Tab-separated table of C-alpha atoms in Angstrom:
chain	number	residue	atom	x	y	z
U	170	MET	CA	-11.163	-5.610	-52.970
U	171	GLU	CA	-13.065	-5.985	-49.795
U	172	VAL	CA	-11.251	-9.012	-49.048
U	173	SER	CA	-7.802	-7.357	-48.752
U	174	LEU	CA	-9.413	-4.378	-46.780
U	175	GLN	CA	-10.678	-6.934	-44.285
U	176	LYS	CA	-7.070	-8.704	-44.326
U	177	ARG	CA	-5.375	-5.195	-43.393
U	178	HIS	CA	-7.336	-4.611	-40.626
U	179	LEU	CA	-6.912	-8.323	-39.468
U	180	LEU	CA	-3.150	-7.288	-40.013
U	181	ILE	CA	-3.831	-4.095	-38.306
U	182	PHE	CA	-5.168	-5.419	-34.746
U	183	ALA	CA	-3.331	-8.045	-34.821
U	184	ALA	CA	-0.316	-5.860	-34.962
U	185	LEU	CA	-1.316	-3.605	-32.253
U	186	THR	CA	-2.241	-6.434	-30.041
U	187	ALA	CA	1.358	-8.312	-30.303
U	188	ALA	CA	2.190	-4.437	-29.530
U	189	SER	CA	0.033	-4.178	-26.321
U	190	ILE	CA	1.793	-7.742	-25.427
U	191	LEU	CA	5.324	-6.250	-26.329
U	192	ILE	CA	5.179	-3.175	-24.170
U	193	PHE	CA	4.094	-5.276	-21.039
U	194	GLN	CA	7.347	-7.026	-21.129
U	195	ILE	CA	9.038	-3.897	-20.697
U	196	SER	CA	8.708	-3.289	-17.032
U	197	VAL	CA	9.434	0.244	-15.915
U	198	VAL	CA	6.663	1.254	-18.436
U	199	PHE	CA	4.736	-1.983	-18.600
U	200	PHE	CA	1.266	-0.188	-18.128
U	201	LEU	CA	1.871	1.509	-21.332
U	202	PHE	CA	0.393	-1.662	-22.891
U	203	THR	CA	-2.651	-0.069	-22.659
U	204	VAL	CA	-1.705	2.607	-25.263
U	205	PRO	CA	-2.626	-0.082	-28.538
U	206	LEU	CA	-6.014	-1.093	-27.638
U	207	TYR	CA	-6.742	2.078	-26.746
U	208	LEU	CA	-5.801	2.868	-30.753
U	209	ILE	CA	-8.341	-0.628	-31.645
U	210	MET	CA	-10.991	0.783	-29.550
U	211	LYS	CA	-10.823	4.415	-31.536
U	212	LYS	CA	-10.130	2.609	-34.868
U	213	TYR	CA	-12.635	-0.479	-34.550
U	214	GLY	CA	-14.568	-0.124	-31.657
U	215	PHE	CA	-16.066	-2.172	-28.376
U	216	GLN	CA	-16.369	-5.559	-29.580
U	217	TYR	CA	-12.852	-5.499	-31.442
U	218	LEU	CA	-11.945	-4.487	-28.351
U	219	THR	CA	-12.976	-6.644	-26.163
U	220	MET	CA	-11.316	-9.598	-27.569
U	221	ALA	CA	-7.962	-8.006	-27.774
U	222	VAL	CA	-8.206	-7.811	-24.320
U	223	PHE	CA	-8.910	-10.966	-23.676
U	224	PHE	CA	-5.754	-12.109	-25.791
U	225	VAL	CA	-3.702	-10.221	-23.763
U	226	ALA	CA	-5.600	-11.328	-20.295
U	227	ILE	CA	-4.649	-15.148	-21.343
U	228	VAL	CA	-1.173	-14.530	-22.851
U	229	MET	CA	-0.312	-12.329	-19.433
U	230	ILE	CA	-1.957	-14.926	-16.857
U	231	ILE	CA	0.337	-17.830	-19.142
U	232	GLN	CA	2.987	-15.812	-18.697
U	233	THR	CA	2.742	-15.013	-14.973
U	234	LEU	CA	1.622	-18.880	-13.928
U	235	PHE	CA	4.582	-20.077	-15.901
U	236	ARG	CA	6.980	-17.808	-14.012
U	237	GLY	CA	5.855	-18.383	-10.816
U	238	SER	CA	5.224	-22.138	-10.776
U	239	GLY	CA	8.942	-22.340	-9.719
U	240	ILE	CA	8.345	-20.766	-6.270
U	241	GLU	CA	8.104	-22.696	-3.199
U	242	GLY	CA	4.899	-22.315	-1.261
U	243	ASP	CA	1.688	-22.607	-2.171
U	244	SER	CA	0.240	-19.549	0.013
U	245	LEU	CA	3.381	-17.250	-1.224
U	246	ARG	CA	3.600	-18.801	-5.470
U	247	ARG	CA	-0.262	-17.686	-5.261
U	248	PHE	CA	0.690	-14.295	-3.154
U	249	LEU	CA	3.248	-12.860	-6.240
U	250	ILE	CA	1.201	-14.590	-8.787
U	251	LEU	CA	-1.584	-12.293	-7.934
U	252	LEU	CA	0.816	-9.591	-6.793
U	253	GLU	CA	2.332	-9.899	-10.443
U	254	LEU	CA	-1.569	-9.465	-11.881
U	255	LEU	CA	-3.095	-7.524	-9.991
U	256	TYR	CA	-2.386	-4.006	-11.468
U	257	PRO	CA	-2.027	-5.291	-15.348
U	258	LEU	CA	-5.679	-6.980	-14.968
U	259	SER	CA	-6.875	-3.834	-12.831
U	260	LEU	CA	-5.984	-1.705	-15.736
U	261	LEU	CA	-7.315	-3.550	-18.421
U	262	GLY	CA	-10.611	-3.606	-16.292
U	263	GLY	CA	-10.060	0.572	-15.858
U	264	MET	CA	-10.054	0.674	-19.669
U	265	LEU	CA	-12.701	-1.604	-20.241
U	266	LEU	CA	-14.977	1.014	-18.782
U	267	ILE	CA	-13.219	3.937	-19.605
U	268	SER	CA	-13.952	3.137	-23.100
U	269	TYR	CA	-17.386	1.950	-22.755
U	270	TYR	CA	-18.856	4.535	-20.888
U	271	LYS	CA	-16.357	7.098	-23.550
U	272	GLY	CA	-19.237	9.233	-24.181
U	273	ALA	CA	-21.390	9.591	-20.948
U	274	GLY	CA	-19.448	12.709	-19.409
U	275	LYS	CA	-15.865	13.953	-18.214
U	276	VAL	CA	-13.613	11.140	-18.459
U	277	ILE	CA	-12.036	12.077	-15.236
U	278	PHE	CA	-14.771	10.589	-13.532
U	279	LEU	CA	-14.652	7.339	-14.924
U	280	PHE	CA	-10.675	7.097	-14.114
U	281	LEU	CA	-12.077	8.025	-10.103
U	282	VAL	CA	-14.188	5.483	-10.255
U	283	SER	CA	-11.902	2.624	-11.690
U	284	SER	CA	-9.862	3.906	-9.191
U	285	VAL	CA	-12.564	2.912	-6.631
U	286	GLY	CA	-12.913	0.151	-7.952
U	287	PHE	CA	-9.487	-1.150	-8.095
U	288	PHE	CA	-9.881	0.031	-3.933
U	289	ILE	CA	-12.962	-2.204	-3.054
U	290	ILE	CA	-10.764	-4.814	-5.027
U	291	THR	CA	-7.962	-5.231	-3.484
U	292	VAL	CA	-9.184	-4.591	0.539
U	293	PRO	CA	-10.138	-8.141	0.606
U	294	ILE	CA	-6.708	-9.861	-0.995
U	295	ILE	CA	-4.647	-7.100	1.335
U	296	ILE	CA	-6.618	-8.454	4.666
U	297	HIS	CA	-6.404	-11.982	3.905
U	298	TYR	CA	-2.913	-11.623	2.947
U	299	SER	CA	-1.397	-9.253	5.682
U	300	GLY	CA	-2.465	-12.279	8.427
U	301	ASN	CA	-0.184	-14.527	6.346
U	302	SER	CA	2.509	-15.408	8.502
U	303	GLU	CA	4.704	-16.868	5.187
U	304	ILE	CA	4.389	-13.554	3.309
U	305	MET	CA	5.145	-11.260	6.211
U	306	ALA	CA	8.077	-13.667	6.855
U	307	LEU	CA	8.904	-13.135	3.267
U	308	LEU	CA	8.593	-9.398	3.627
U	309	GLN	CA	10.243	-9.049	6.773
U	310	ASP	CA	13.833	-11.130	5.686
U	311	GLN	CA	14.068	-9.139	2.721
U	312	ILE	CA	13.995	-5.561	4.555
U	313	VAL	CA	16.582	-7.558	7.252
U	314	TYR	CA	18.463	-7.920	4.358
U	315	VAL	CA	18.823	-4.323	3.138
U	316	ALA	CA	19.324	-2.981	6.607
U	317	ASP	CA	22.007	-5.444	7.245
U	318	MET	CA	24.033	-3.576	4.409
U	319	PHE	CA	23.432	-0.336	6.133
U	320	THR	CA	23.648	-1.282	9.308
U	321	THR	CA	27.273	-2.623	8.256
U	322	SER	CA	28.425	0.483	6.471
U	323	ALA	CA	26.860	2.805	8.945
U	324	GLY	CA	28.349	0.609	11.863
U	325	SER	CA	32.106	1.074	10.949
U	326	ALA	CA	32.286	4.728	11.774
U	327	ASP	CA	31.070	6.295	15.151
U	328	SER	CA	29.085	9.225	15.482
U	329	PHE	CA	25.626	9.911	16.984
U	330	ASP	CA	23.963	10.380	13.321
U	331	ASN	CA	24.765	7.015	12.380
U	332	ALA	CA	23.342	5.792	15.846
U	333	VAL	CA	19.982	7.476	15.282
U	334	LEU	CA	20.436	5.455	11.628
U	335	LEU	CA	21.234	1.644	13.401
U	336	GLU	CA	17.475	2.777	15.705
U	337	GLU	CA	15.850	3.460	12.553
U	338	LEU	CA	16.903	0.552	10.785
U	339	GLN	CA	14.903	-2.270	12.479
U	340	PRO	CA	13.562	-4.741	10.155
U	341	ASP	CA	10.353	-4.311	12.461
U	342	ARG	CA	10.474	-0.651	12.059
U	343	ILE	CA	10.780	-0.924	8.906
U	344	VAL	CA	8.599	-3.520	8.168
U	345	VAL	CA	5.769	-1.246	9.402
U	346	THR	CA	6.994	1.971	7.468
U	347	THR	CA	7.370	0.068	4.222
U	348	ALA	CA	3.675	-1.584	4.373
U	349	LYS	CA	1.870	1.996	5.164
U	350	LEU	CA	4.020	4.238	2.478
U	351	ILE	CA	2.667	1.532	-0.084
U	352	LEU	CA	-0.414	1.112	1.180
U	353	ARG	CA	-0.905	4.896	1.063
U	354	ASN	CA	0.034	5.087	-2.854
U	355	TYR	CA	-0.824	2.038	-4.230
U	356	VAL	CA	-4.251	2.987	-5.723
U	357	PHE	CA	-3.114	6.662	-6.213
U	358	ALA	CA	0.252	4.448	-8.195
U	359	TYR	CA	-3.303	2.991	-10.060
U	360	PHE	CA	-4.753	6.386	-11.263
U	361	ILE	CA	-1.617	7.711	-12.287
U	362	MET	CA	-1.327	5.257	-14.759
U	363	LEU	CA	-4.512	4.649	-15.819
U	364	VAL	CA	-4.534	8.655	-16.956
U	365	VAL	CA	-1.136	8.608	-18.213
U	366	SER	CA	-2.340	5.605	-20.674
U	367	TRP	CA	-4.849	6.905	-21.522
U	368	TYR	CA	-3.080	10.141	-22.416
U	369	PHE	CA	-0.764	8.518	-24.826
U	370	SER	CA	-3.446	6.546	-26.574
U	371	ASP	CA	-5.486	9.995	-27.134
U	372	ALA	CA	-2.271	11.893	-28.124
U	373	LEU	CA	-1.026	9.491	-30.307
U	374	PHE	CA	-4.764	8.676	-32.106
U	375	ARG	CA	-5.026	12.300	-32.585
U	376	ARG	CA	-1.596	12.929	-34.261
U	377	ILE	CA	-2.530	9.838	-36.446
U	378	ASP	CA	-6.194	11.566	-37.260
U	379	LYS	CA	-4.495	15.075	-37.492
U	380	ARG	CA	-6.545	16.190	-35.101
U	381	GLY	CA	-6.648	18.854	-32.097
U	382	GLY	CA	-5.189	16.820	-28.957
U	383	PHE	CA	-5.815	17.288	-25.340
U	384	LYS	CA	-4.693	21.337	-24.237
U	385	LEU	CA	-3.181	21.496	-20.890
U	386	VAL	CA	-4.764	25.022	-20.855
U	387	ASN	CA	-8.118	24.148	-21.316
U	388	PHE	CA	-8.318	21.703	-18.385
U	389	ARG	CA	-10.514	22.363	-15.081
U	390	VAL	CA	-11.516	20.491	-12.567
U	391	PRO	CA	-15.239	19.884	-11.477
U	392	GLU	CA	-16.596	22.002	-8.977
U	393	ILE	CA	-18.379	19.047	-7.292
U	394	LEU	CA	-14.698	17.554	-6.409
U	395	LEU	CA	-13.978	19.796	-4.087
U	396	TRP	CA	-15.656	17.992	-1.377
U	397	PRO	CA	-14.148	14.974	-2.042
U	398	LEU	CA	-10.255	16.977	-1.650
U	399	ILE	CA	-11.818	18.505	1.460
U	400	ILE	CA	-13.152	15.178	2.871
U	401	SER	CA	-10.489	13.972	2.300
U	402	LEU	CA	-7.401	16.572	3.756
U	403	ILE	CA	-9.371	16.301	7.263
U	404	GLY	CA	-9.408	12.093	6.945
U	405	VAL	CA	-5.659	12.466	6.400
U	406	LEU	CA	-5.381	14.856	9.718
U	407	LEU	CA	-7.820	12.481	11.698
U	408	ASP	CA	-5.628	9.608	10.884
U	409	LEU	CA	-2.307	11.480	11.171
U	410	PHE	CA	-3.284	12.205	15.136
U	411	MET	CA	-5.774	9.318	15.747
U	412	GLY	CA	-5.500	6.795	13.475
U	413	LEU	CA	-8.305	5.054	11.142
U	414	SER	CA	-7.544	1.819	10.412
U	415	TRP	CA	-7.780	0.793	6.971
U	416	ILE	CA	-10.313	3.430	5.815
U	417	GLY	CA	-6.556	5.771	6.569
U	418	TYR	CA	-5.155	4.400	3.583
U	419	LEU	CA	-8.319	5.381	1.787
U	420	VAL	CA	-7.813	9.123	2.725
U	421	TRP	CA	-4.263	9.607	1.902
U	422	ASN	CA	-5.190	7.225	-1.605
U	423	SER	CA	-7.619	9.997	-2.108
U	424	THR	CA	-5.771	13.149	-0.717
U	425	PHE	CA	-3.030	12.212	-3.420
U	426	ILE	CA	-5.501	11.834	-6.099
U	427	MET	CA	-7.126	14.994	-6.016
U	428	VAL	CA	-4.109	17.012	-5.215
U	429	PHE	CA	-2.419	15.648	-8.780
U	430	LEU	CA	-5.515	16.648	-10.486
U	431	TYR	CA	-5.618	20.026	-8.572
U	432	GLY	CA	-1.760	20.318	-9.344
U	433	ILE	CA	-2.634	19.345	-13.172
U	434	HIS	CA	-5.203	22.474	-13.168
U	435	GLY	CA	-2.778	24.576	-11.688
U	436	ILE	CA	-0.387	23.936	-14.283
U	437	GLY	CA	-2.600	24.412	-16.688
U	438	LEU	CA	-3.657	27.327	-15.330
U	439	ILE	CA	-0.114	28.677	-15.545
U	440	GLY	CA	0.199	28.300	-18.962
U	441	TYR	CA	-3.021	29.998	-19.612
U	442	LEU	CA	-1.792	32.883	-17.752
U	443	LEU	CA	1.570	32.604	-19.682
U	444	GLY	CA	0.103	32.774	-22.936
U	445	LYS	CA	-2.699	35.872	-22.113
U	446	TYR	CA	0.526	38.061	-20.493
U	447	LYS	CA	2.434	37.491	-23.839
U	448	VAL	CA	5.467	35.836	-21.994
U	449	SER	CA	8.814	34.952	-24.596
U	450	ARG	CA	9.609	31.337	-25.040
U	451	SER	CA	13.010	31.953	-23.160
U	452	VAL	CA	11.237	33.195	-20.259
U	453	ARG	CA	8.778	30.123	-20.449
U	454	ARG	CA	11.646	27.715	-20.619
U	455	PHE	CA	13.661	29.585	-17.945
U	456	ILE	CA	10.321	28.918	-15.454
U	457	ILE	CA	10.113	25.166	-16.670
U	458	VAL	CA	13.494	24.742	-15.564
U	459	LEU	CA	13.780	26.626	-12.496
U	460	SER	CA	10.245	24.214	-11.495
U	461	ILE	CA	12.182	21.041	-12.089
U	462	ALA	CA	15.123	22.804	-9.843
U	463	ILE	CA	12.543	23.146	-7.193
U	464	LEU	CA	10.905	19.633	-7.109
U	465	LEU	CA	14.616	18.437	-6.649
U	466	LEU	CA	15.684	20.151	-3.789
U	467	PRO	CA	13.847	18.378	-0.599
U	468	GLY	CA	11.598	20.870	1.624
U	469	VAL	CA	11.825	23.858	-0.486
U	470	ASN	CA	9.711	21.859	-3.228
U	471	LEU	CA	6.643	21.564	-1.174
U	472	VAL	CA	6.001	25.289	-2.236
U	473	PHE	CA	5.564	24.291	-5.897
U	474	LEU	CA	4.301	20.425	-5.352
U	475	ILE	CA	1.813	23.100	-2.365
U	476	GLY	CA	1.342	25.834	-4.299
U	477	VAL	CA	0.017	24.892	-7.777
U	478	PRO	CA	-2.921	22.680	-6.447
U	479	VAL	CA	-3.615	25.837	-4.539
U	480	LEU	CA	-3.736	27.817	-7.554
U	481	GLY	CA	-5.763	24.979	-9.261
U	482	VAL	CA	-8.888	24.835	-6.277
U	483	SER	CA	-8.696	28.870	-6.162
U	484	GLU	CA	-10.558	29.461	-9.219
U	485	LEU	CA	-13.210	28.747	-8.415
U	486	TRP	CA	-13.367	31.452	-6.584
U	487	ILE	CA	-10.683	33.669	-8.686
U	488	ARG	CA	-11.762	34.363	-12.566
U	489	TYR	CA	-8.723	33.795	-14.008
U	490	ARG	CA	-10.132	32.487	-17.774
């Protein structure tokens, strides 16, 4: 009987590990590959999690090295392989940190520590490759190819708007703009992946275990995180008017993360107030549809994107619940 039970556990462990590798192949939602690994942690413990992480990491590395073996140029090949492995391996590291210190306090701080660690790891990589002529030439070639398609279509008609568009579609300018956009968001993207994968695994495990899961209406951002929000916002203003070099990318990412957290806080607060005043389901559905519509309207969506986080921040001084 005991041997049979061990085989069953081994089969579940193998199935979850295989599921993690399989999900990783789906590029759009690759970051959800950690969900089965979280389930291994919750079902069998940290020791089994480390074994599963080792197997998954080995498969990822071998697969990526095999795909990149045909790329010409040693520097370019190393860069593309590193780029493909950076997020997955960092997500594994963040998941191990969260799983190991799960009882050390609020999980939100573990998300933040993981994101800081990700930033520290990536800084020397960015500095090293930013001056690589081969990498920059590849990026510029891709930008030129896309820009040529736009300029061809825009150049077929004479108008002031098209002239402005052609001026903006200069490869050098696009390369700089694209690099800034990516660097201002890449740690924030890692944070989102980490949070979403943890949330899905937690919800799935609690559903399997028939326990109450995470409730948005109960979510609160710890008061101490108000200071990182203030410092980040000040840093963004300084970067816009003075320029802060690589520190500017840190404050932009920090701002996006803090605004996201307070945005979730604000959404939870709205949900609580709707329940408190017994707003009907039909009105709630209308509010959800209206919110989605507002988010799709450029300019107007700033009311929602700024207003909801501000509502979350306001609970520090106004007692809503």
